[in-house]
Amino acid sequence: MNEQQIQGIVASVLAGVGQGQGAVLTGIPIEASARHVHLNAQAFAALFGQGELKQVRALSQPGEFLSEQRVSIATPKGMLENIAVLGPLRSAAQVELSLTDCRQLGITAPLRLSGNLTDAAEVTLIGPAGVFQAKRSTIIAKNHVHMSPSDAVQFSVKDGDLVNVRAQTERPLVFEQVAVRVRENFRLTMHVDFDEANACMLHTQRAVQHTQAEPEVIADKVITEARAKQLCALGTPVRLHKGSIVTPSAKDVFSQHKCEVSFT
């Protein structure tokens, strides 16, 4: 996400340490994070076979990126499709959903900071190459503020502190006990999920852009049925080179999956 996009979803916020006491913090950007998945090497191999996560866009936190790959999340009671996979790979698979998502799937997931999978819920991940039973993987991500050490000094807070944050939007809302996360390479940003973004009327249409990829142009000379299935599994519109030949069986696949195809 570039600086212009970030500024497009910035809401001025006020924060106070603990019960609202202490210095006032201003000018913190807020990003709304859509449902997404982090994979480890085992999960990636099961879902996509060989290869690696292919970056299509950097995210606001240095080193993190939106990948080309997409998965589905399934439970006995529901399914969510076209879910973004973020990189790089981690030591454990982690699925981050909103409470609304969890209700749709019929699961109970705990509210946790990213990386804390204590009592996390179980879901099944589905990719083009297979499935992965993601045990103890699924959480509702607790809202938090990323800061660098210099930011923390400026705001008189430290890693692990809890602050109250007032979102200065059309529907102002105070978020209480927001966790402060301090790392050397963190960029100043508050993260909320879509339930929270909707509650305070954050401009979510722009916020979602950091998890939606601009589809690349596929330069394959011939699109076969197998290749069409791979492209449909990405969950994004398919842009083909104008000279590409699409076989009849591939056309059937695109039609069956209601996959949008264009030529560039």
XYZ file of N, CA and C in Angstrom:
792
model
N 0.851 -1.186 0.000
C 0.000 0.000 0.000
C 0.889 1.240 0.000
N 0.635 2.192 -0.913
C 1.446 3.389 -0.938
C 0.901 4.427 0.037
N 1.665 5.500 0.178
C 1.297 6.503 1.174
C -0.034 7.173 0.841
N -0.325 7.335 -0.432
C -1.584 7.960 -0.823
C -2.766 7.108 -0.406
N -2.633 5.780 -0.576
C -3.713 4.894 -0.160
C -3.889 4.915 1.348
N -2.754 4.935 2.053
C -2.849 4.982 3.508
C -3.554 6.261 3.946
N -3.168 7.375 3.342
C -3.806 8.634 3.715
C -5.297 8.628 3.417
N -5.679 7.851 2.419
C -7.090 7.760 2.071
C -7.923 7.118 3.145
N -7.310 6.328 4.033
C -8.082 5.660 5.083
C -7.678 6.125 6.472
N -6.959 7.247 6.507
C -6.538 7.763 7.799
C -7.721 8.414 8.508
N -7.885 8.089 9.768
C -8.823 8.797 10.632
C -8.019 9.323 11.808
N -8.210 10.586 12.147
C -7.511 11.123 13.311
C -8.023 10.414 14.550
N -7.123 10.022 15.431
C -7.534 9.315 16.636
C -6.880 9.948 17.841
N -7.550 9.821 18.957
C -7.005 10.268 20.225
C -6.868 9.058 21.106
N -5.769 8.953 21.833
C -5.569 7.802 22.690
C -5.010 8.236 24.025
N -5.427 7.527 25.100
C -4.867 7.767 26.409
C -4.469 6.449 27.015
N -3.404 6.426 27.796
C -2.910 5.198 28.366
C -3.848 4.714 29.463
N -4.023 3.368 29.536
C -4.837 2.767 30.611
C -6.260 3.216 30.541
N -6.719 3.904 31.572
C -8.110 4.343 31.647
C -8.290 5.720 31.024
N -7.482 6.047 30.038
C -7.646 7.334 29.363
C -6.786 8.416 29.962
N -5.896 8.089 30.913
C -5.026 9.074 31.532
C -3.737 9.204 30.723
N -3.035 10.312 30.881
C -1.737 10.474 30.246
C -1.803 11.335 29.004
N -0.731 11.306 28.236
C -0.609 12.168 27.069
C -1.625 11.807 25.995
N -1.983 12.806 25.201
C -2.900 12.595 24.082
C -2.087 12.283 22.832
N -2.462 11.214 22.132
C -1.790 10.839 20.897
C -2.669 11.254 19.724
N -2.076 11.802 18.677
C -2.862 12.249 17.531
C -2.222 11.795 16.228
N -3.063 11.730 15.182
C -2.562 11.482 13.833
C -2.151 10.061 13.548
N -2.791 9.074 14.173
C -2.463 7.673 13.912
C -3.337 7.149 12.775
N -2.759 6.636 11.692
C -3.578 6.059 10.615
C -4.292 4.793 11.090
N -5.497 4.570 10.621
C -6.250 3.351 10.923
C -6.470 2.576 9.644
N -6.155 1.288 9.667
C -6.418 0.405 8.534
C -7.405 -0.669 8.961
N -8.354 -0.954 8.084
C -9.288 -2.056 8.311
C -8.754 -3.298 7.606
N -8.525 -4.360 8.371
C -7.992 -5.598 7.809
C -9.117 -6.565 7.498
N -9.241 -6.939 6.235
C -10.225 -7.943 5.852
C -9.760 -9.318 6.343
N -10.679 -10.276 6.363
C -10.320 -11.656 6.715
C -9.152 -12.120 5.860
N -8.210 -12.828 6.486
C -7.043 -13.288 5.737
C -6.392 -14.467 6.439
N -5.417 -15.055 5.744
C -4.761 -16.268 6.227
C -3.251 -16.096 6.132
N -2.548 -16.583 7.162
C -1.098 -16.737 7.124
C -0.811 -18.238 7.092
N 0.132 -18.655 6.279
C 0.442 -20.081 6.139
C 1.851 -20.387 6.630
N 2.045 -21.629 7.073
C 3.405 -22.130 7.288
C 3.767 -23.010 6.094
N 4.988 -23.540 6.096
C 5.453 -24.312 4.949
C 4.603 -25.555 4.717
N 4.192 -26.215 5.788
C 3.381 -27.421 5.665
C 2.029 -27.119 5.030
N 1.387 -26.053 5.482
C 0.092 -25.683 4.926
C 0.216 -25.272 3.462
N 1.265 -24.513 3.140
C 1.448 -24.082 1.751
C 1.600 -25.279 0.836
N 2.423 -26.257 1.234
C 2.645 -27.435 0.402
C 1.352 -28.208 0.181
N 0.527 -28.334 1.226
C -0.728 -29.069 1.108
C -1.717 -28.344 0.199
N -1.723 -27.028 0.249
C -2.720 -26.252 -0.489
C -2.304 -25.929 -1.921
N -0.998 -25.717 -2.133
C -0.535 -25.234 -3.437
C 0.550 -26.102 -4.077
N 1.005 -27.128 -3.367
C 2.065 -27.959 -3.926
C 3.394 -27.243 -3.884
N 4.176 -27.379 -4.930
C 5.477 -26.732 -4.972
C 5.343 -25.262 -5.349
N 6.437 -24.532 -5.145
C 6.431 -23.110 -5.470
C 6.602 -22.276 -4.227
N 6.179 -21.033 -4.309
C 6.307 -20.114 -3.184
C 5.229 -19.053 -3.290
N 5.024 -18.328 -2.194
C 4.084 -17.220 -2.230
C 4.588 -16.156 -3.201
N 3.718 -15.721 -4.088
C 4.095 -14.719 -5.077
C 3.533 -13.367 -4.666
N 4.411 -12.421 -4.404
C 3.992 -11.103 -3.938
C 3.371 -10.287 -5.067
N 2.225 -9.677 -4.752
C 1.612 -8.761 -5.718
C 1.534 -7.338 -5.175
N 1.628 -7.187 -3.848
C 1.593 -5.841 -3.281
C 2.147 -5.864 -1.867
N 2.990 -4.900 -1.564
C 3.495 -4.751 -0.206
C 2.393 -4.175 0.683
N 2.390 -4.586 1.950
C 1.446 -4.045 2.923
C 2.105 -2.923 3.714
N 1.349 -2.320 4.594
C 1.854 -1.140 5.305
C 2.991 -1.469 6.250
N 3.003 -2.701 6.820
C 4.100 -3.080 7.706
C 5.242 -3.666 6.884
N 6.450 -3.137 7.021
C 7.579 -3.582 6.201
C 7.783 -5.092 6.253
N 8.017 -5.684 5.077
C 8.268 -7.110 4.976
C 7.032 -7.955 4.765
N 5.849 -7.397 5.017
C 4.610 -8.146 4.832
C 4.010 -7.809 3.471
N 3.331 -8.798 2.870
C 2.793 -8.563 1.529
C 1.544 -9.396 1.270
N 0.753 -8.900 0.336
C -0.383 -9.643 -0.195
C 0.145 -10.562 -1.283
N -0.217 -11.842 -1.220
C 0.250 -12.788 -2.224
C -0.797 -12.989 -3.315
N -0.367 -13.615 -4.389
C -1.271 -13.960 -5.486
C -2.228 -15.068 -5.087
N -1.818 -15.922 -4.153
C -2.596 -17.107 -3.799
C -3.859 -16.750 -3.011
N -4.873 -17.571 -3.209
C -6.139 -17.438 -2.477
C -6.593 -18.820 -2.010
N -7.352 -18.861 -0.932
C -7.869 -20.120 -0.406
C -9.330 -19.957 -0.028
N -9.975 -21.084 0.261
C -11.307 -21.091 0.853
C -11.198 -21.599 2.285
N -12.090 -21.129 3.146
C -12.148 -21.574 4.541
C -13.462 -22.306 4.726
N -13.396 -23.547 5.204
C -14.607 -24.357 5.329
C -14.737 -24.925 6.738
N -15.983 -25.060 7.171
C -16.348 -25.764 8.399
C -17.589 -26.585 8.068
N -18.040 -27.455 8.967
C -19.274 -28.206 8.698
C -20.496 -27.313 8.484
N -20.443 -26.067 8.922
C -21.620 -25.199 8.852
C -21.513 -24.066 7.831
N -20.377 -23.941 7.162
C -20.286 -22.837 6.210
C -18.952 -22.786 5.496
N -18.852 -21.832 4.565
C -17.620 -21.674 3.789
C -17.442 -20.216 3.414
N -16.195 -19.752 3.441
C -15.817 -18.442 2.941
C -14.815 -18.663 1.815
N -15.048 -18.045 0.669
C -14.196 -18.255 -0.500
C -13.377 -17.016 -0.818
N -12.359 -17.216 -1.650
C -11.549 -16.110 -2.154
C -10.869 -15.344 -1.019
N -10.227 -16.069 -0.111
C -9.607 -15.456 1.058
C -8.140 -15.145 0.765
N -7.727 -13.935 1.074
C -6.352 -13.508 0.809
C -5.359 -14.270 1.675
N -4.225 -14.597 1.084
C -3.109 -15.201 1.803
C -2.006 -14.147 1.883
N -1.566 -13.845 3.092
C -0.529 -12.843 3.293
C 0.818 -13.512 3.549
N 1.858 -12.879 3.126
C 3.201 -13.409 3.319
C 4.035 -12.498 4.191
N 5.212 -12.979 4.590
C 5.832 -14.253 4.225
C 5.267 -15.419 5.032
N 5.745 -16.636 4.744
C 5.319 -17.796 5.513
C 5.715 -17.638 6.976
N 4.919 -18.234 7.853
C 5.174 -18.161 9.291
C 5.471 -19.551 9.844
N 5.738 -19.593 11.121
C 6.010 -20.876 11.766
C 4.738 -21.666 12.031
N 3.592 -20.984 12.038
C 2.304 -21.644 12.271
C 1.248 -21.001 11.395
N 0.309 -21.826 10.904
C -0.808 -21.293 10.125
C -1.721 -20.491 11.048
N -2.188 -19.347 10.569
C -3.073 -18.492 11.364
C -4.156 -17.913 10.469
N -5.402 -18.025 10.913
C -6.555 -17.505 10.189
C -7.152 -16.382 11.020
N -7.283 -15.187 10.436
C -7.824 -14.035 11.152
C -9.174 -13.654 10.563
N -10.217 -13.767 11.394
C -11.588 -13.509 10.976
C -12.233 -12.483 11.889
N -13.342 -11.928 11.444
C -14.165 -11.087 12.310
C -15.180 -11.965 13.031
N -15.838 -11.415 14.027
C -16.886 -12.158 14.728
C -18.008 -12.526 13.763
N -18.339 -11.623 12.840
C -19.371 -11.914 11.841
C -18.983 -13.114 10.988
N -17.712 -13.177 10.580
C -17.226 -14.323 9.806
C -17.381 -15.614 10.598
N -17.000 -15.573 11.865
C -17.068 -16.769 12.704
C -18.497 -17.270 12.846
N -19.427 -16.366 12.987
C -20.831 -16.768 13.090
C -21.304 -17.405 11.797
N -20.838 -16.881 10.660
C -21.206 -17.466 9.376
C -20.672 -18.887 9.245
N -19.493 -19.126 9.827
C -18.885 -20.452 9.761
C -19.351 -21.368 10.886
N -20.054 -20.820 11.856
C -20.541 -21.633 12.967
C -19.457 -22.042 13.937
N -18.450 -21.186 14.123
C -17.363 -21.508 15.044
C -17.249 -20.428 16.116
N -16.590 -20.774 17.206
C -16.289 -19.822 18.265
C -14.781 -19.654 18.333
N -14.302 -18.485 17.971
C -12.862 -18.205 17.979
C -12.555 -17.182 19.062
N -11.408 -17.301 19.710
C -11.056 -16.357 20.776
C -10.514 -15.044 20.229
N -10.620 -14.002 21.028
C -10.027 -12.709 20.696
C -8.567 -12.746 21.119
N -7.652 -12.638 20.157
C -6.237 -12.787 20.447
C -5.408 -11.810 19.608
N -4.260 -11.419 20.144
C -3.279 -10.723 19.323
C -2.673 -11.709 18.341
N -2.291 -11.235 17.169
C -1.664 -12.086 16.177
C -0.464 -12.796 16.783
N -0.370 -14.096 16.533
C 0.705 -14.900 17.074
C 0.335 -15.682 18.315
N -0.750 -15.292 18.976
C -1.232 -16.006 20.163
C -2.390 -16.910 19.741
N -2.110 -18.209 19.607
C -3.114 -19.152 19.130
C -3.651 -20.032 20.261
N -3.558 -19.577 21.494
C -4.106 -20.310 22.630
C -5.617 -20.495 22.454
N -6.065 -21.751 22.479
C -7.492 -22.085 22.347
C -8.082 -21.640 21.003
N -7.235 -21.428 19.986
C -7.734 -21.009 18.678
C -8.629 -22.087 18.069
N -9.562 -21.652 17.230
C -10.530 -22.566 16.624
C -9.920 -23.308 15.439
N -10.628 -24.334 14.996
C -10.168 -25.173 13.886
C -11.028 -24.941 12.650
N -10.380 -24.840 11.500
C -11.079 -24.738 10.217
C -10.329 -25.597 9.203
N -10.954 -25.807 8.052
C -10.306 -26.498 6.940
C -10.004 -25.485 5.848
N -8.763 -25.450 5.391
C -8.366 -24.577 4.298
C -8.337 -25.382 3.008
N -8.854 -24.796 1.928
C -8.936 -25.474 0.642
C -8.191 -24.660 -0.404
N -7.251 -25.307 -1.083
C -6.497 -24.657 -2.147
C -6.566 -25.464 -3.424
N -5.945 -25.006 -4.484
C -6.017 -25.708 -5.771
C -5.351 -27.076 -5.770
N -4.407 -27.308 -4.829
C -3.698 -28.587 -4.804
C -4.184 -29.540 -3.725
N -5.026 -29.078 -2.823
C -5.489 -29.956 -1.758
C -6.062 -29.184 -0.593
N -6.179 -29.859 0.546
C -6.764 -29.250 1.745
C -5.773 -29.339 2.899
N -5.992 -28.480 3.889
C -5.154 -28.477 5.090
C -6.056 -28.293 6.293
N -5.974 -29.227 7.228
C -6.755 -29.130 8.450
C -6.023 -28.199 9.411
N -6.515 -26.981 9.520
C -5.824 -25.950 10.304
C -6.323 -25.981 11.745
N -5.739 -26.863 12.528
C -6.118 -26.982 13.940
C -5.472 -25.852 14.740
N -6.208 -25.365 15.742
C -5.712 -24.289 16.608
C -5.098 -23.160 15.777
N -5.904 -22.657 14.837
C -5.391 -21.653 13.898
C -6.187 -20.359 13.859
N -7.454 -20.403 14.251
C -8.369 -19.318 13.903
C -8.671 -18.421 15.095
N -8.453 -17.119 14.911
C -8.680 -16.143 15.963
C -9.454 -14.949 15.412
N -10.030 -14.189 16.325
C -10.515 -12.844 16.023
C -9.398 -11.919 16.460
N -8.791 -11.220 15.527
C -7.605 -10.425 15.836
C -7.968 -9.230 16.707
N -7.298 -9.107 17.836
C -7.505 -7.974 18.730
C -6.945 -6.713 18.081
N -7.690 -5.606 18.190
C -7.183 -4.360 17.615
C -5.899 -3.937 18.319
N -5.022 -3.271 17.586
C -3.702 -2.949 18.103
C -3.104 -1.797 17.304
N -2.087 -1.182 17.888
C -1.364 -0.106 17.217
C 0.086 -0.534 17.038
N 0.567 -0.529 15.806
C 1.979 -0.778 15.520
C 2.761 0.518 15.722
N 3.899 0.419 16.398
C 4.761 1.581 16.611
C 6.218 1.177 16.519
N 7.045 2.108 16.081
C 8.487 1.944 16.181
C 8.922 2.403 17.571
N 10.130 2.060 18.004
C 10.604 2.541 19.305
C 10.581 4.067 19.426
N 10.904 4.761 18.345
C 10.880 6.223 18.407
C 9.455 6.745 18.573
N 8.480 6.082 17.920
C 7.076 6.451 18.121
C 6.678 6.260 19.577
N 7.101 5.122 20.149
C 6.737 4.815 21.534
C 7.298 5.851 22.492
N 8.516 6.296 22.237
C 9.103 7.342 23.076
C 8.311 8.631 22.950
N 7.951 8.979 21.724
C 7.194 10.204 21.484
C 5.852 10.185 22.204
N 5.190 8.999 22.216
C 3.865 8.897 22.802
C 3.884 8.425 24.257
N 5.090 8.220 24.799
C 5.238 7.818 26.203
C 4.510 6.513 26.510
N 4.654 5.527 25.631
C 4.086 4.202 25.852
C 5.172 3.163 25.586
N 4.887 1.916 25.929
C 5.840 0.832 25.678
C 5.095 -0.379 25.146
N 5.843 -1.332 24.634
C 5.250 -2.553 24.090
C 4.412 -3.249 25.156
N 3.174 -3.602 24.793
C 2.282 -4.283 25.714
C 1.326 -3.378 26.451
N 1.543 -2.057 26.389
C 0.606 -1.135 27.027
C -0.757 -1.228 26.359
N -1.801 -0.895 27.122
C -3.156 -0.812 26.592
C -3.592 0.643 26.598
N -4.128 1.096 25.475
C -4.555 2.487 25.357
C -6.005 2.548 24.914
N -6.640 3.684 25.186
C -7.978 3.946 24.670
C -7.849 4.826 23.439
N -8.555 4.462 22.386
C -8.422 5.170 21.115
C -9.780 5.681 20.663
N -9.836 6.969 20.361
C -11.064 7.561 19.838
C -10.901 7.787 18.345
N -11.718 7.115 17.559
C -11.695 7.290 16.106
C -12.524 8.515 15.749
N -11.890 9.493 15.160
C -12.570 10.733 14.782
C -13.143 10.572 13.374
N -14.264 9.884 13.285
C -14.924 9.621 12.012
C -16.325 10.218 12.046
N -17.114 9.944 11.026
C -18.488 10.428 10.993
C -19.298 9.872 12.157
N -18.929 8.676 12.606
C -19.546 8.083 13.793
C -18.429 7.822 14.803
N -18.029 8.836 15.576
C -16.895 8.694 16.497
C -17.121 7.536 17.466
N -16.039 6.833 17.733
C -16.130 5.656 18.592
C -14.834 5.504 19.377
N -14.962 5.158 20.665
C -13.793 4.932 21.497
C -13.524 3.432 21.583
N -12.339 3.018 21.149
C -11.892 1.636 21.304
C -11.068 1.559 22.587
N -11.475 0.712 23.502
C -10.776 0.599 24.779
C -9.805 -0.583 24.782
N -8.761 -0.453 25.578
C -7.759 -1.504 25.773
C -7.150 -1.976 24.447
N -6.758 -1.030 23.632
C -6.073 -1.321 22.376
C -4.597 -1.605 22.691
N -4.093 -2.712 22.208
C -2.724 -3.120 22.526
C -1.703 -2.324 21.712
N -0.635 -1.922 22.367
C 0.483 -1.265 21.699
C 1.544 -2.323 21.390
N 1.960 -2.396 20.133
C 2.994 -3.349 19.714
C 4.173 -2.558 19.160
N 5.316 -2.717 19.783
C 6.500 -1.940 19.412
C 7.568 -2.861 18.847
N 8.026 -2.565 17.629
C 9.130 -3.277 16.999
C 9.960 -2.260 16.209
N 11.216 -2.597 16.007
C 12.129 -1.667 15.340
C 11.639 -1.290 13.947
N 11.055 -2.268 13.215
C 10.669 -2.002 11.829
C 9.182 -1.705 11.661
N 8.441 -1.521 12.745
C 7.005 -1.251 12.622
C 6.770 0.179 12.139
N 5.708 0.329 11.360
C 5.266 1.639 10.888
C 3.989 2.016 11.631
N 3.892 3.250 12.072
C 2.780 3.698 12.907
C 1.434 3.485 12.207
N 0.650 2.538 12.708
C -0.651 2.213 12.136
C -1.487 1.475 13.177
N -2.771 1.785 13.241
C -3.708 1.008 14.051
C -4.464 0.061 13.137
N -4.647 -1.185 13.570
C -5.384 -2.174 12.791
C -6.670 -2.569 13.511
N -7.761 -2.527 12.770
C -9.057 -2.999 13.253
C -9.619 -3.959 12.214
N -10.599 -4.786 12.604
C -11.232 -5.650 11.606
C -12.456 -4.944 11.024
N -13.145 -5.614 10.110
C -14.238 -4.949 9.408
C -15.454 -4.693 10.298
N -15.686 -5.545 11.298
C -16.775 -5.264 12.229
C -16.522 -3.936 12.932
N -15.300 -3.725 13.374
C -14.957 -2.491 14.072
C -14.953 -1.297 13.127
N -14.456 -1.508 11.908
C -14.436 -0.428 10.925
C -15.852 0.027 10.585
N -16.755 -0.929 10.437
C -18.142 -0.577 10.140
C -18.794 0.144 11.317
N -18.438 -0.273 12.530
C -19.039 0.332 13.719
C -18.731 1.821 13.815
N -17.518 2.221 13.390
C -17.158 3.639 13.465
C -17.225 4.330 12.108
N -17.773 3.624 11.110
C -17.932 4.169 9.760
C -16.596 4.615 9.163
N -15.578 3.787 9.365
C -14.317 4.006 8.683
C -14.529 3.772 7.191
N -13.744 4.435 6.374
C -13.920 4.320 4.927
C -13.379 2.967 4.486
N -14.173 1.904 4.641
C -13.685 0.551 4.400
C -13.464 0.250 2.925
N -14.113 0.954 2.020
C -13.894 0.672 0.601
C -12.434 0.902 0.228
N -11.813 1.933 0.804
C -10.395 2.163 0.538
C -9.535 1.270 1.416
N -10.011 1.008 2.636
C -9.217 0.189 3.537
C -9.004 -1.211 2.996
N -9.986 -1.752 2.305
C -9.889 -3.127 1.821
C -8.865 -3.276 0.708
N -8.434 -2.181 0.134
C -7.527 -2.279 -1.010
C -6.221 -2.981 -0.672
N -5.819 -2.995 0.602
C -4.537 -3.618 0.904
C -4.589 -5.128 0.882
N -5.783 -5.735 0.676
C -5.862 -7.183 0.550
C -6.471 -7.615 -0.782
N -6.617 -6.692 -1.703
C -7.159 -7.050 -3.006
C -6.103 -6.798 -4.081
N -5.788 -7.812 -4.818
C -4.719 -7.701 -5.805
C -5.251 -7.208 -7.141
N -4.448 -6.376 -7.806
C -4.704 -6.026 -9.199
C -4.229 -7.212 -10.023
N -5.121 -7.908 -10.748
C -4.708 -9.123 -11.432
C -3.637 -8.860 -12.479
N -2.638 -9.737 -12.504
C -1.581 -9.607 -13.495
C -2.044 -10.155 -14.836
N -1.305 -9.797 -15.891
C -1.607 -10.317 -17.219
C -0.933 -11.677 -17.367
N -1.723 -12.705 -17.659
C -1.208 -14.055 -17.846
C -0.729 -14.187 -19.287
N 0.556 -14.542 -19.447
C 1.157 -14.545 -20.791
C 1.184 -15.926 -21.434
N 0.511 -16.932 -20.857
C 0.506 -18.278 -21.432
C -0.014 -18.228 -22.876
N 0.639 -18.952 -23.759
C 0.182 -18.987 -25.145
C -1.103 -19.791 -25.295
N -1.238 -20.863 -24.496
C -2.445 -21.695 -24.533
C -2.948 -21.893 -23.103
N -4.229 -21.628 -22.905
C -4.852 -21.836 -21.595
C -5.624 -23.156 -21.659
N -5.117 -24.147 -20.959
C -5.749 -25.462 -20.938
C -6.779 -25.535 -19.808
N -7.494 -26.640 -19.752
C -8.478 -26.843 -18.686
C -7.802 -26.800 -17.314
N -6.657 -27.485 -17.185
C -5.946 -27.509 -15.901
C -5.480 -26.111 -15.505
N -4.963 -25.362 -16.494
C -4.501 -24.005 -16.202
C -5.664 -23.103 -15.814
N -6.799 -23.279 -16.465
C -7.986 -22.479 -16.138
C -8.423 -22.720 -14.698
N -8.349 -23.968 -14.250
C -8.710 -24.275 -12.863
C -7.776 -23.575 -11.889
N -6.468 -23.552 -12.220
C -5.508 -22.859 -11.374
C -5.824 -21.367 -11.283
N -6.148 -20.766 -12.425
C -6.440 -19.336 -12.451
C -7.725 -19.012 -11.705
N -8.722 -19.870 -11.834
C -9.983 -19.649 -11.115
C -9.777 -19.737 -9.612
N -8.852 -20.606 -9.195
C -8.592 -20.798 -7.760
C -8.010 -19.549 -7.120
N -7.441 -18.650 -7.918
C -6.871 -17.424 -7.366
C -7.944 -16.487 -6.857
N -9.166 -16.636 -7.386
C -10.271 -15.827 -6.894
C -10.281 -14.391 -7.389
N -9.468 -14.056 -8.362
C -9.426 -12.703 -8.906
C -9.787 -12.753 -10.388
N -10.209 -11.610 -10.988
C -10.451 -11.601 -12.433
C -9.201 -12.037 -13.187
N -9.382 -12.727 -14.287
C -8.266 -13.245 -15.073
C -8.032 -12.338 -16.273
N -6.796 -11.852 -16.366
C -6.408 -11.012 -17.505
C -5.419 -11.800 -18.353
N -5.805 -12.098 -19.592
C -4.975 -12.884 -20.491
C -4.330 -11.994 -21.543
N -3.165 -12.437 -22.014
C -2.539 -11.740 -23.129
C -3.430 -11.876 -24.352
N -3.511 -10.825 -25.163
C -4.453 -10.817 -26.290
C -4.173 -11.928 -27.300
N -2.962 -12.481 -27.278
C -2.650 -13.560 -28.210
C -2.888 -14.941 -27.643
N -3.356 -15.057 -26.417
C -3.557 -16.365 -25.788
C -4.708 -17.122 -26.445
N -4.539 -18.436 -26.531
C -5.594 -19.310 -27.060
C -6.233 -20.039 -25.885
N -7.537 -19.934 -25.762
C -8.275 -20.587 -24.677
C -8.992 -21.800 -25.248
N -8.653 -22.976 -24.757
C -9.280 -24.192 -25.271
C -10.758 -24.238 -24.869
N -11.577 -24.997 -25.611
C -12.998 -25.099 -25.261
C -13.221 -25.587 -23.827
N -12.426 -26.564 -23.384
C -12.607 -27.068 -22.023
C -12.240 -26.002 -20.991
N -11.242 -25.155 -21.308
C -10.872 -24.062 -20.413
C -11.998 -23.033 -20.336
N -12.619 -22.758 -21.484
C -13.759 -21.837 -21.492
C -14.884 -22.362 -20.604
N -15.103 -23.672 -20.639
C -16.136 -24.272 -19.788
C -15.812 -24.074 -18.318
N -14.517 -24.214 -17.970
C -14.100 -24.023 -16.575
C -14.371 -22.586 -16.132
N -13.977 -21.628 -16.951
C -14.212 -20.218 -16.616
C -15.706 -19.949 -16.441
N -16.509 -20.542 -17.313
C -17.956 -20.348 -17.240
C -18.547 -20.974 -15.982
N -18.126 -22.203 -15.677
C -18.647 -22.895 -14.501
C -18.303 -22.166 -13.210
N -17.108 -21.573 -13.164
C -16.674 -20.871 -11.965
C -17.078 -19.387 -11.979
N -17.774 -18.984 -13.022
C -18.190 -17.585 -13.169
C -16.996 -16.658 -13.002
N -15.907 -17.054 -13.625
C -14.645 -16.333 -13.528
C -14.580 -15.259 -14.627
N -14.361 -14.027 -14.237
C -14.286 -12.920 -15.191
C -12.976 -12.988 -15.963
N -13.051 -13.021 -17.297
C -11.863 -13.136 -18.142
C -11.823 -11.978 -19.120
N -10.668 -11.342 -19.223
C -10.488 -10.259 -20.199
C -9.146 -10.448 -20.907
N -8.973 -9.793 -22.027
C -7.743 -9.886 -22.797
C -7.080 -8.509 -22.878
N -5.766 -8.481 -22.638
C -5.016 -7.221 -22.641
C -3.861 -7.295 -23.635
